[in-house]
PDB file of C-alpha atoms in Angstrom:
ATOM      1  CA  MET A  30     199.890 -27.101  45.865  1.00 61.00           C
ATOM      2  CA  ARG A  31     197.276 -24.583  44.492  1.00 65.00           C
ATOM      3  CA  ARG A  32     194.140 -26.108  42.942  1.00 73.00           C
ATOM      4  CA  PHE A  33     192.699 -24.266  40.019  1.00 77.00           C
ATOM      5  CA  ILE A  34     189.158 -24.901  40.991  1.00 85.00           C
ATOM      6  CA  PRO A  35     186.455 -22.284  40.684  1.00 88.00           C
ATOM      7  CA  SER A  36     183.870 -21.664  43.423  1.00 89.00           C
ATOM      8  CA  THR A  37     181.153 -24.275  43.677  1.00 90.00           C
ATOM      9  CA  SER A  38     178.410 -21.539  43.624  1.00 92.00           C
ATOM     10  CA  CYS A  39     179.740 -20.365  40.198  1.00 92.00           C
ATOM     11  CA  LEU A  40     179.839 -23.924  38.801  1.00 92.00           C
ATOM     12  CA  ILE A  41     176.233 -24.812  40.140  1.00 94.00           C
ATOM     13  CA  ALA A  42     174.997 -21.504  38.517  1.00 93.00           C
ATOM     14  CA  PHE A  43     176.672 -22.425  35.373  1.00 93.00           C
ATOM     15  CA  ASP A  44     175.591 -25.951  35.298  1.00 94.00           C
ATOM     16  CA  THR A  45     171.945 -24.872  35.843  1.00 94.00           C
ATOM     17  CA  ALA A  46     172.027 -22.075  33.337  1.00 93.00           C
ATOM     18  CA  ALA A  47     173.815 -24.480  30.788  1.00 94.00           C
ATOM     19  CA  ARG A  48     170.894 -27.068  31.263  1.00 94.00           C
ATOM     20  CA  HIS A  49     168.148 -24.476  30.771  1.00 94.00           C
ATOM     21  CA  LEU A  50     170.014 -22.178  28.277  1.00 94.00           C
ATOM     22  CA  SER A  51     168.330 -19.411  30.454  1.00 93.00           C
ATOM     23  CA  PHE A  52     169.592 -17.435  33.120  1.00 93.00           C
ATOM     24  CA  THR A  53     165.988 -16.727  34.263  1.00 93.00           C
ATOM     25  CA  LYS A  54     164.907 -20.521  34.510  1.00 94.00           C
ATOM     26  CA  ALA A  55     168.221 -21.213  36.179  1.00 93.00           C
ATOM     27  CA  ALA A  56     167.365 -18.346  38.877  1.00 92.00           C
ATOM     28  CA  ASN A  57     163.932 -19.834  39.293  1.00 93.00           C
ATOM     29  CA  GLU A  58     165.384 -23.417  40.029  1.00 93.00           C
ATOM     30  CA  LEU A  59     168.277 -21.911  42.277  1.00 92.00           C
ATOM     31  CA  HIS A  60     165.905 -19.458  44.015  1.00 93.00           C
ATOM     32  CA  MET A  61     168.052 -16.615  42.993  1.00 93.00           C
ATOM     33  CA  THR A  62     167.671 -13.626  40.880  1.00 94.00           C
ATOM     34  CA  GLN A  63     168.400 -13.568  37.284  1.00 92.00           C
ATOM     35  CA  GLY A  64     171.100 -10.864  37.712  1.00 92.00           C
ATOM     36  CA  ALA A  65     172.836 -13.078  40.443  1.00 93.00           C
ATOM     37  CA  VAL A  66     172.953 -16.097  38.087  1.00 93.00           C
ATOM     38  CA  SER A  67     174.298 -13.868  35.286  1.00 93.00           C
ATOM     39  CA  ARG A  68     176.945 -12.418  37.456  1.00 94.00           C
ATOM     40  CA  GLN A  69     178.021 -15.902  38.653  1.00 93.00           C
ATOM     41  CA  ALA A  70     178.307 -17.011  35.257  1.00 92.00           C
ATOM     42  CA  ALA A  71     180.399 -13.846  34.296  1.00 93.00           C
ATOM     43  CA  ILE A  72     182.785 -14.577  37.302  1.00 94.00           C
ATOM     44  CA  LEU A  73     183.305 -17.885  36.106  1.00 93.00           C
ATOM     45  CA  GLU A  74     184.191 -16.815  32.618  1.00 93.00           C
ATOM     46  CA  ASP A  75     186.633 -14.163  34.006  1.00 93.00           C
ATOM     47  CA  TYR A  76     188.314 -16.866  36.127  1.00 91.00           C
ATOM     48  CA  LEU A  77     188.723 -19.373  33.070  1.00 91.00           C
ATOM     49  CA  GLY A  78     189.438 -16.599  30.629  1.00 92.00           C
ATOM     50  CA  VAL A  79     187.058 -18.293  28.309  1.00 92.00           C
ATOM     51  CA  LYS A  80     183.567 -17.298  26.962  1.00 95.00           C
ATOM     52  CA  LEU A  81     181.034 -19.926  27.890  1.00 94.00           C
ATOM     53  CA  PHE A  82     177.772 -18.350  26.863  1.00 94.00           C
ATOM     54  CA  GLU A  83     176.942 -16.143  23.763  1.00 93.00           C
ATOM     55  CA  ARG A  84     173.635 -14.399  22.920  1.00 91.00           C
ATOM     56  CA  ILE A  85     172.177 -14.844  19.539  1.00 91.00           C
ATOM     57  CA  ASN A  86     168.930 -13.376  18.369  1.00 88.00           C
ATOM     58  CA  ARG A  87     168.320 -12.839  22.268  1.00 85.00           C
ATOM     59  CA  ARG A  88     168.788 -16.512  22.782  1.00 91.00           C
ATOM     60  CA  LEU A  89     171.427 -17.925  25.122  1.00 94.00           C
ATOM     61  CA  ILE A  90     173.604 -20.681  23.722  1.00 94.00           C
ATOM     62  CA  LEU A  91     176.651 -22.364  24.798  1.00 95.00           C
ATOM     63  CA  THR A  92     180.095 -21.754  23.052  1.00 94.00           C
ATOM     64  CA  GLU A  93     182.127 -24.644  21.900  1.00 94.00           C
ATOM     65  CA  ALA A  94     184.214 -24.416  25.166  1.00 93.00           C
ATOM     66  CA  GLY A  95     180.924 -24.087  27.117  1.00 93.00           C
ATOM     67  CA  VAL A  96     179.368 -27.230  25.650  1.00 94.00           C
ATOM     68  CA  GLU A  97     182.546 -29.272  26.560  1.00 93.00           C
ATOM     69  CA  TYR A  98     182.746 -27.665  30.109  1.00 93.00           C
ATOM     70  CA  ALA A  99     179.246 -27.916  30.806  1.00 93.00           C
ATOM     71  CA  SER A 100     179.375 -31.616  30.219  1.00 92.00           C
ATOM     72  CA  GLN A 101     182.320 -32.140  32.462  1.00 91.00           C
ATOM     73  CA  VAL A 102     181.032 -29.979  35.190  1.00 93.00           C
ATOM     74  CA  ALA A 103     177.616 -31.783  35.239  1.00 91.00           C
ATOM     75  CA  THR A 104     179.319 -35.150  35.904  1.00 88.00           C
ATOM     76  CA  ILE A 105     181.501 -33.762  38.531  1.00 89.00           C
ATOM     77  CA  LEU A 106     178.948 -32.054  40.383  1.00 88.00           C
ATOM     78  CA  LYS A 107     176.746 -35.404  40.303  1.00 86.00           C
ATOM     79  CA  GLN A 108     179.692 -37.293  41.560  1.00 81.00           C
ATOM     80  CA  ILE A 109     180.028 -34.720  44.552  1.00 83.00           C
ATOM     81  CA  GLU A 110     176.286 -35.029  45.272  1.00 81.00           C
ATOM     82  CA  MET A 111     176.403 -38.682  45.261  1.00 75.00           C
ATOM     83  CA  ALA A 112     179.553 -38.935  47.447  1.00 72.00           C
ATOM     84  CA  THR A 113     177.697 -36.356  49.879  1.00 74.00           C
ATOM     85  CA  PHE A 114     174.730 -38.552  50.119  1.00 69.00           C
ATOM     86  CA  GLN A 115     176.827 -41.645  50.786  1.00 66.00           C
ATOM     87  CA  VAL A 116     178.782 -39.987  53.539  1.00 68.00           C
ATOM     88  CA  MET A 117     175.677 -38.481  55.093  1.00 65.00           C
ATOM     89  CA  ALA A 118     174.147 -42.124  54.844  1.00 57.00           C
ATOM     90  CA  HIS A 119     176.851 -43.578  57.114  1.00 58.00           C
ATOM     91  CA  LYS A 120     175.361 -41.755  60.073  1.00 53.00           C
ATOM     92  CA  ASN A 121     174.365 -44.420  62.543  1.00 49.00           C
ATOM     93  CA  SER A 122     174.421 -47.105  59.831  1.00 54.00           C
ATOM     94  CA  GLY A 123     176.441 -50.197  58.759  1.00 57.00           C
ATOM     95  CA  GLY A 124     177.416 -48.463  55.652  1.00 80.00           C
ATOM     96  CA  VAL A 125     176.134 -48.198  51.995  1.00 86.00           C
ATOM     97  CA  LEU A 126     176.039 -50.734  49.424  1.00 93.00           C
ATOM     98  CA  ASN A 127     175.475 -49.282  45.726  1.00 93.00           C
ATOM     99  CA  LEU A 128     174.538 -52.406  43.781  1.00 96.00           C
ATOM    100  CA  ALA A 129     174.028 -52.653  40.123  1.00 96.00           C
ATOM    101  CA  THR A 130     171.816 -55.537  39.048  1.00 96.00           C
ATOM    102  CA  LEU A 131     170.242 -56.878  35.986  1.00 95.00           C
ATOM    103  CA  PRO A 132     166.824 -55.174  35.285  1.00 94.00           C
ATOM    104  CA  THR A 133     164.566 -58.090  35.196  1.00 95.00           C
ATOM    105  CA  PHE A 134     166.508 -60.311  37.730  1.00 95.00           C
ATOM    106  CA  GLY A 135     166.407 -57.247  40.008  1.00 96.00           C
ATOM    107  CA  VAL A 136     162.651 -56.564  39.624  1.00 95.00           C
ATOM    108  CA  LYS A 137     161.368 -60.132  39.664  1.00 95.00           C
ATOM    109  CA  TRP A 138     163.906 -61.946  41.863  1.00 96.00           C
ATOM    110  CA  LEU A 139     165.950 -59.621  44.137  1.00 97.00           C
ATOM    111  CA  ILE A 140     163.546 -56.823  44.845  1.00 96.00           C
ATOM    112  CA  PRO A 141     160.914 -59.290  46.426  1.00 95.00           C
ATOM    113  CA  ARG A 142     163.339 -60.646  48.786  1.00 96.00           C
ATOM    114  CA  LEU A 143     164.964 -57.384  49.893  1.00 96.00           C
ATOM    115  CA  ALA A 144     162.644 -57.182  52.952  1.00 96.00           C
ATOM    116  CA  LYS A 145     164.473 -60.210  54.456  1.00 96.00           C
ATOM    117  CA  PHE A 146     168.005 -58.659  53.747  1.00 96.00           C
ATOM    118  CA  ASN A 147     166.522 -55.285  55.560  1.00 94.00           C
ATOM    119  CA  ALA A 148     165.450 -57.426  58.492  1.00 95.00           C
ATOM    120  CA  ALA A 149     168.771 -59.235  58.745  1.00 94.00           C
ATOM    121  CA  TYR A 150     170.977 -56.227  58.181  1.00 93.00           C
ATOM    122  CA  PRO A 151     168.953 -53.129  59.235  1.00 91.00           C
ATOM    123  CA  ASP A 152     172.085 -50.875  59.500  1.00 89.00           C
ATOM    124  CA  VAL A 153     173.125 -51.450  55.730  1.00 91.00           C
ATOM    125  CA  ILE A 154     171.572 -48.956  53.169  1.00 90.00           C
ATOM    126  CA  LEU A 155     171.221 -50.755  49.861  1.00 93.00           C
ATOM    127  CA  ASN A 156     170.847 -48.685  46.561  1.00 92.00           C
ATOM    128  CA  LEU A 157     169.972 -50.221  43.355  1.00 94.00           C
ATOM    129  CA  SER A 158     170.849 -49.325  39.760  1.00 94.00           C
ATOM    130  CA  THR A 159     170.733 -51.356  36.617  1.00 92.00           C
ATOM    131  CA  GLU A 160     173.273 -52.506  34.222  1.00 90.00           C
ATOM    132  CA  VAL A 161     173.100 -54.957  31.479  1.00 86.00           C
ATOM    133  CA  LEU A 162     176.581 -55.394  30.475  1.00 84.00           C
ATOM    134  CA  PRO A 163     179.936 -55.605  32.463  1.00 85.00           C
ATOM    135  CA  PHE A 164     181.474 -52.104  33.170  1.00 86.00           C
ATOM    136  CA  ASP A 165     184.490 -50.562  34.745  1.00 87.00           C
ATOM    137  CA  PHE A 166     184.055 -50.298  38.362  1.00 89.00           C
ATOM    138  CA  ASN A 167     186.547 -47.373  38.470  1.00 85.00           C
ATOM    139  CA  SER A 168     184.328 -45.392  36.436  1.00 81.00           C
ATOM    140  CA  ARG A 169     180.944 -45.908  38.226  1.00 84.00           C
ATOM    141  CA  PRO A 170     179.879 -45.243  41.727  1.00 85.00           C
ATOM    142  CA  VAL A 171     179.160 -48.944  42.327  1.00 92.00           C
ATOM    143  CA  ASP A 172     180.411 -51.255  44.928  1.00 94.00           C
ATOM    144  CA  ALA A 173     179.273 -54.604  43.486  1.00 96.00           C
ATOM    145  CA  ALA A 174     177.011 -56.005  40.555  1.00 96.00           C
ATOM    146  CA  ILE A 175     174.892 -58.794  39.664  1.00 96.00           C
ATOM    147  CA  HIS A 176     176.064 -60.378  36.521  1.00 94.00           C
ATOM    148  CA  PHE A 177     175.027 -63.072  34.111  1.00 94.00           C
ATOM    149  CA  GLY A 178     177.396 -64.768  31.922  1.00 91.00           C
ATOM    150  CA  GLU A 179     181.039 -66.004  32.177  1.00 90.00           C
ATOM    151  CA  PRO A 180     183.350 -65.628  35.106  1.00 90.00           C
ATOM    152  CA  ASN A 181     185.600 -63.323  33.075  1.00 88.00           C
ATOM    153  CA  TRP A 182     185.381 -59.818  34.777  1.00 88.00           C
ATOM    154  CA  PRO A 183     188.923 -58.434  35.008  1.00 86.00           C
ATOM    155  CA  GLY A 184     189.957 -57.200  38.252  1.00 86.00           C
ATOM    156  CA  ALA A 185     187.084 -58.320  40.024  1.00 93.00           C
ATOM    157  CA  VAL A 186     186.035 -60.944  42.389  1.00 95.00           C
ATOM    158  CA  MET A 187     183.258 -63.198  41.060  1.00 95.00           C
ATOM    159  CA  VAL A 188     181.077 -65.416  43.519  1.00 96.00           C
ATOM    160  CA  ARG A 189     178.765 -67.902  41.488  1.00 96.00           C
ATOM    161  CA  LEU A 190     175.155 -67.643  42.742  1.00 96.00           C
ATOM    162  CA  MET A 191     173.126 -70.025  40.508  1.00 95.00           C
ATOM    163  CA  GLY A 192     172.448 -71.315  37.055  1.00 94.00           C
ATOM    164  CA  GLU A 193     169.237 -71.317  35.210  1.00 94.00           C
ATOM    165  CA  GLU A 194     166.906 -73.304  33.131  1.00 95.00           C
ATOM    166  CA  VAL A 195     165.499 -71.982  29.884  1.00 96.00           C
ATOM    167  CA  LEU A 196     162.279 -72.937  28.233  1.00 95.00           C
ATOM    168  CA  PRO A 197     160.067 -71.546  25.311  1.00 97.00           C
ATOM    169  CA  VAL A 198     156.961 -69.416  26.266  1.00 97.00           C
ATOM    170  CA  CYS A 199     154.359 -67.543  24.227  1.00 97.00           C
ATOM    171  CA  SER A 200     150.856 -66.373  24.493  1.00 97.00           C
ATOM    172  CA  GLN A 201     147.880 -68.746  24.889  1.00 95.00           C
ATOM    173  CA  GLU A 202     146.682 -67.873  21.510  1.00 95.00           C
ATOM    174  CA  LEU A 203     149.792 -68.463  19.778  1.00 95.00           C
ATOM    175  CA  GLY A 204     150.235 -71.578  21.631  1.00 94.00           C
ATOM    176  CA  ARG A 205     147.419 -72.992  20.095  1.00 93.00           C
ATOM    177  CA  GLN A 206     149.073 -72.950  16.770  1.00 93.00           C
ATOM    178  CA  ILE A 207     151.985 -74.962  17.992  1.00 93.00           C
ATOM    179  CA  LYS A 208     151.327 -78.614  17.661  1.00 92.00           C
ATOM    180  CA  ARG A 209     154.730 -80.086  17.243  1.00 92.00           C
ATOM    181  CA  ILE A 210     158.064 -78.771  18.421  1.00 93.00           C
ATOM    182  CA  GLU A 211     159.178 -78.501  14.832  1.00 94.00           C
ATOM    183  CA  ASP A 212     156.481 -75.887  14.460  1.00 94.00           C
ATOM    184  CA  LEU A 213     158.779 -73.412  16.781  1.00 95.00           C
ATOM    185  CA  THR A 214     161.098 -73.270  13.812  1.00 94.00           C
ATOM    186  CA  GLU A 215     158.252 -71.425  11.635  1.00 93.00           C
ATOM    187  CA  MET A 216     157.514 -69.078  14.602  1.00 95.00           C
ATOM    188  CA  THR A 217     158.797 -65.506  15.126  1.00 96.00           C
ATOM    189  CA  LEU A 218     161.373 -66.098  17.697  1.00 97.00           C
ATOM    190  CA  LEU A 219     161.845 -63.334  20.223  1.00 97.00           C
ATOM    191  CA  GLN A 220     165.555 -62.423  20.760  1.00 96.00           C
ATOM    192  CA  HIS A 221     167.443 -60.900  23.790  1.00 94.00           C
ATOM    193  CA  THR A 222     170.392 -58.605  22.770  1.00 92.00           C
ATOM    194  CA  THR A 223     172.828 -59.869  25.298  1.00 88.00           C
ATOM    195  CA  ARG A 224     171.954 -63.766  24.550  1.00 91.00           C
ATOM    196  CA  PRO A 225     171.982 -63.621  20.792  1.00 90.00           C
ATOM    197  CA  GLN A 226     172.773 -67.554  20.585  1.00 92.00           C
ATOM    198  CA  ALA A 227     170.261 -68.777  23.228  1.00 94.00           C
ATOM    199  CA  TRP A 228     167.611 -70.050  20.612  1.00 95.00           C
ATOM    200  CA  GLN A 229     170.453 -71.686  18.722  1.00 94.00           C
ATOM    201  CA  ASP A 230     171.668 -73.450  21.767  1.00 93.00           C
ATOM    202  CA  TRP A 231     168.063 -74.532  22.855  1.00 94.00           C
ATOM    203  CA  PHE A 232     167.368 -76.161  19.370  1.00 94.00           C
ATOM    204  CA  SER A 233     170.683 -77.807  19.398  1.00 93.00           C
ATOM    205  CA  GLN A 234     169.926 -79.200  22.875  1.00 92.00           C
ATOM    206  CA  VAL A 235     166.656 -80.569  21.798  1.00 92.00           C
ATOM    207  CA  GLY A 236     167.853 -81.943  18.624  1.00 93.00           C
ATOM    208  CA  VAL A 237     165.958 -79.703  16.034  1.00 93.00           C
ATOM    209  CA  ALA A 238     167.307 -78.046  13.134  1.00 94.00           C
ATOM    210  CA  CYS A 239     166.472 -74.275  12.932  1.00 94.00           C
ATOM    211  CA  PRO A 240     168.392 -72.348  10.406  1.00 92.00           C
ATOM    212  CA  ASP A 241     166.545 -69.136  11.333  1.00 92.00           C
ATOM    213  CA  ALA A 242     167.378 -69.259  15.186  1.00 93.00           C
ATOM    214  CA  LEU A 243     169.328 -66.106  15.159  1.00 93.00           C
ATOM    215  CA  SER A 244     166.505 -64.215  13.494  1.00 94.00           C
ATOM    216  CA  GLY A 245     163.900 -62.156  15.060  1.00 95.00           C
ATOM    217  CA  PRO A 246     163.267 -58.957  16.856  1.00 96.00           C
ATOM    218  CA  ARG A 247     165.586 -58.009  19.613  1.00 96.00           C
ATOM    219  CA  PHE A 248     165.007 -56.715  23.089  1.00 95.00           C
ATOM    220  CA  GLU A 249     167.610 -55.182  25.400  1.00 91.00           C
ATOM    221  CA  GLN A 250     165.829 -56.352  28.579  1.00 92.00           C
ATOM    222  CA  LEU A 251     164.228 -59.709  29.597  1.00 94.00           C
ATOM    223  CA  SER A 252     161.127 -58.015  31.003  1.00 94.00           C
ATOM    224  CA  MET A 253     160.612 -56.559  27.484  1.00 96.00           C
ATOM    225  CA  VAL A 254     160.763 -60.277  26.061  1.00 96.00           C
ATOM    226  CA  ILE A 255     158.340 -61.296  28.552  1.00 97.00           C
ATOM    227  CA  GLN A 256     155.878 -58.530  27.613  1.00 96.00           C
ATOM    228  CA  ALA A 257     156.239 -58.999  23.981  1.00 97.00           C
ATOM    229  CA  ALA A 258     155.610 -62.930  24.371  1.00 97.00           C
ATOM    230  CA  ALA A 259     152.546 -62.171  26.463  1.00 97.00           C
ATOM    231  CA  ALA A 260     151.368 -59.900  23.601  1.00 96.00           C
ATOM    232  CA  GLY A 261     151.601 -62.520  21.036  1.00 96.00           C
ATOM    233  CA  LEU A 262     154.432 -61.133  19.127  1.00 97.00           C
ATOM    234  CA  GLY A 263     156.377 -64.377  19.164  1.00 97.00           C
ATOM    235  CA  VAL A 264     157.859 -67.303  20.999  1.00 97.00           C
ATOM    236  CA  ALA A 265     160.379 -66.207  23.745  1.00 97.00           C
ATOM    237  CA  LEU A 266     163.221 -68.442  25.360  1.00 96.00           C
ATOM    238  CA  MET A 267     163.052 -67.438  29.146  1.00 96.00           C
ATOM    239  CA  PRO A 268     164.609 -68.499  32.218  1.00 95.00           C
ATOM    240  CA  LYS A 269     162.001 -70.440  34.067  1.00 95.00           C
ATOM    241  CA  PHE A 270     162.399 -69.035  37.544  1.00 94.00           C
ATOM    242  CA  LEU A 271     161.602 -65.543  35.881  1.00 95.00           C
ATOM    243  CA  VAL A 272     158.321 -66.343  34.538  1.00 96.00           C
ATOM    244  CA  GLU A 273     156.818 -68.725  36.879  1.00 94.00           C
ATOM    245  CA  THR A 274     154.249 -66.126  37.979  1.00 94.00           C
ATOM    246  CA  GLU A 275     153.074 -65.240  34.347  1.00 96.00           C
ATOM    247  CA  ILE A 276     152.893 -69.160  33.697  1.00 96.00           C
ATOM    248  CA  ALA A 277     150.755 -69.627  36.815  1.00 95.00           C
ATOM    249  CA  LEU A 278     148.468 -66.743  36.002  1.00 95.00           C
ATOM    250  CA  GLY A 279     147.942 -68.073  32.352  1.00 95.00           C
ATOM    251  CA  GLN A 280     149.772 -64.894  30.956  1.00 96.00           C
ATOM    252  CA  LEU A 281     152.178 -67.208  29.326  1.00 97.00           C
ATOM    253  CA  HIS A 282     151.880 -70.674  27.794  1.00 96.00           C
ATOM    254  CA  VAL A 283     154.678 -73.278  27.863  1.00 96.00           C
ATOM    255  CA  PRO A 284     154.258 -75.237  24.486  1.00 94.00           C
ATOM    256  CA  PHE A 285     156.714 -77.752  25.063  1.00 89.00           C
ATOM    257  CA  PRO A 286     158.232 -78.276  28.647  1.00 87.00           C
ATOM    258  CA  PHE A 287     161.725 -78.719  27.436  1.00 89.00           C
ATOM    259  CA  ALA A 288     164.009 -76.679  29.949  1.00 92.00           C
ATOM    260  CA  VAL A 289     167.541 -76.767  28.978  1.00 93.00           C
ATOM    261  CA  LYS A 290     170.324 -75.595  31.291  1.00 93.00           C
ATOM    262  CA  SER A 291     172.112 -72.488  30.264  1.00 91.00           C
ATOM    263  CA  PRO A 292     175.886 -72.941  29.816  1.00 88.00           C
ATOM    264  CA  GLN A 293     176.189 -69.501  31.765  1.00 92.00           C
ATOM    265  CA  SER A 294     175.532 -68.469  35.367  1.00 95.00           C
ATOM    266  CA  TYR A 295     174.532 -65.554  37.760  1.00 96.00           C
ATOM    267  CA  TYR A 296     177.482 -64.046  39.683  1.00 97.00           C
ATOM    268  CA  LEU A 297     177.957 -61.491  42.501  1.00 97.00           C
ATOM    269  CA  THR A 298     180.772 -59.501  41.394  1.00 96.00           C
ATOM    270  CA  TYR A 299     182.888 -56.675  42.861  1.00 96.00           C
ATOM    271  CA  PRO A 300     186.290 -55.093  42.604  1.00 94.00           C
ATOM    272  CA  GLU A 301     189.025 -56.659  44.728  1.00 93.00           C
ATOM    273  CA  LYS A 302     189.188 -53.528  46.808  1.00 92.00           C
ATOM    274  CA  ASN A 303     185.736 -54.106  48.268  1.00 94.00           C
ATOM    275  CA  ALA A 304     186.614 -57.736  49.202  1.00 92.00           C
ATOM    276  CA  SER A 305     186.657 -56.679  52.843  1.00 90.00           C
ATOM    277  CA  LYS A 306     183.928 -54.110  52.820  1.00 92.00           C
ATOM    278  CA  ALA A 307     181.482 -54.942  55.401  1.00 91.00           C
ATOM    279  CA  ALA A 308     178.197 -54.020  53.454  1.00 93.00           C
ATOM    280  CA  VAL A 309     179.546 -56.114  50.465  1.00 95.00           C
ATOM    281  CA  LEU A 310     180.172 -59.240  52.580  1.00 95.00           C
ATOM    282  CA  LYS A 311     176.889 -58.826  54.379  1.00 95.00           C
ATOM    283  CA  PHE A 312     175.210 -58.964  51.010  1.00 97.00           C
ATOM    284  CA  GLN A 313     177.057 -61.765  49.853  1.00 97.00           C
ATOM    285  CA  GLU A 314     176.456 -63.889  52.758  1.00 96.00           C
ATOM    286  CA  TRP A 315     172.600 -63.078  52.855  1.00 97.00           C
ATOM    287  CA  ILE A 316     172.211 -63.629  48.966  1.00 97.00           C
ATOM    288  CA  LEU A 317     173.936 -66.931  49.137  1.00 96.00           C
ATOM    289  CA  GLY A 318     171.699 -68.106  51.983  1.00 94.00           C
ATOM    290  CA  GLU A 319     168.508 -67.246  49.605  1.00 94.00           C
ATOM    291  CA  LEU A 320     169.647 -69.451  46.672  1.00 90.00           C
ATOM    292  CA  PRO A 321     168.222 -73.033  46.184  1.00 75.00           C
ATOM    293  CA  GLU A 322     170.325 -75.889  46.986  1.00 61.00           C
ATOM    294  CA  ALA A 323     172.364 -76.780  43.822  1.00 46.00           C
TER     295      ALA A 323
END
């Protein structure tokens, strides 16, 4: 069956010109002449039978069809590029593992340990990206992910890694203002976007009423919450294992050492189709061996 696919040279020229809205800048990036890029765009328009570019007041702009096509072409070219890199990486290797991890977990816990993974499996190439929330594996070039929450990722295998204990932390200066645990209810409570009930659960566990437990500035990443607490913006409720360094260095103060076990856990998750993928299984074996005994 014939495929209606333009030449890749035309698509690349169009994508580059669409990003710059300039044939001249596109030519510089592609190491071509301005005329060559313009001809490639014209060939593509002839093939499609649709105008993609217009000139208004000597400025190059995309037509409505051009805007929509440019978005789709950019995504497809990126996917082709990533697929090409991944295939090339298979050369003389044990495979590639594209892993999505929680940003702060990745920086503070996972990456410091990856030298041991590389030593154990030098033939596996591990690529890291960050994701805060669950996503559709079918729409992302990701083989597995580190997830925190409940084991309810549809269509995926979920391997529990570990739980966590959370405790309040703040700057040294703010800590001097906190004499009783009830004082925390009068403080600015720093919130994490994906854990909106964390403070409410903590106050409930320690037996203190706090009507404003859901109030306070919200941050998308735990690393932002850590920095906000260190800067004296309020009190943060943090997983203990993620702030041990800051506490040891005196950058964060623990006003009350009431660590409460979180009802949720960390999981290694991957689509069922990857359950026998060698790189995924090697990483699973390694990370389970890195975890503290329950």
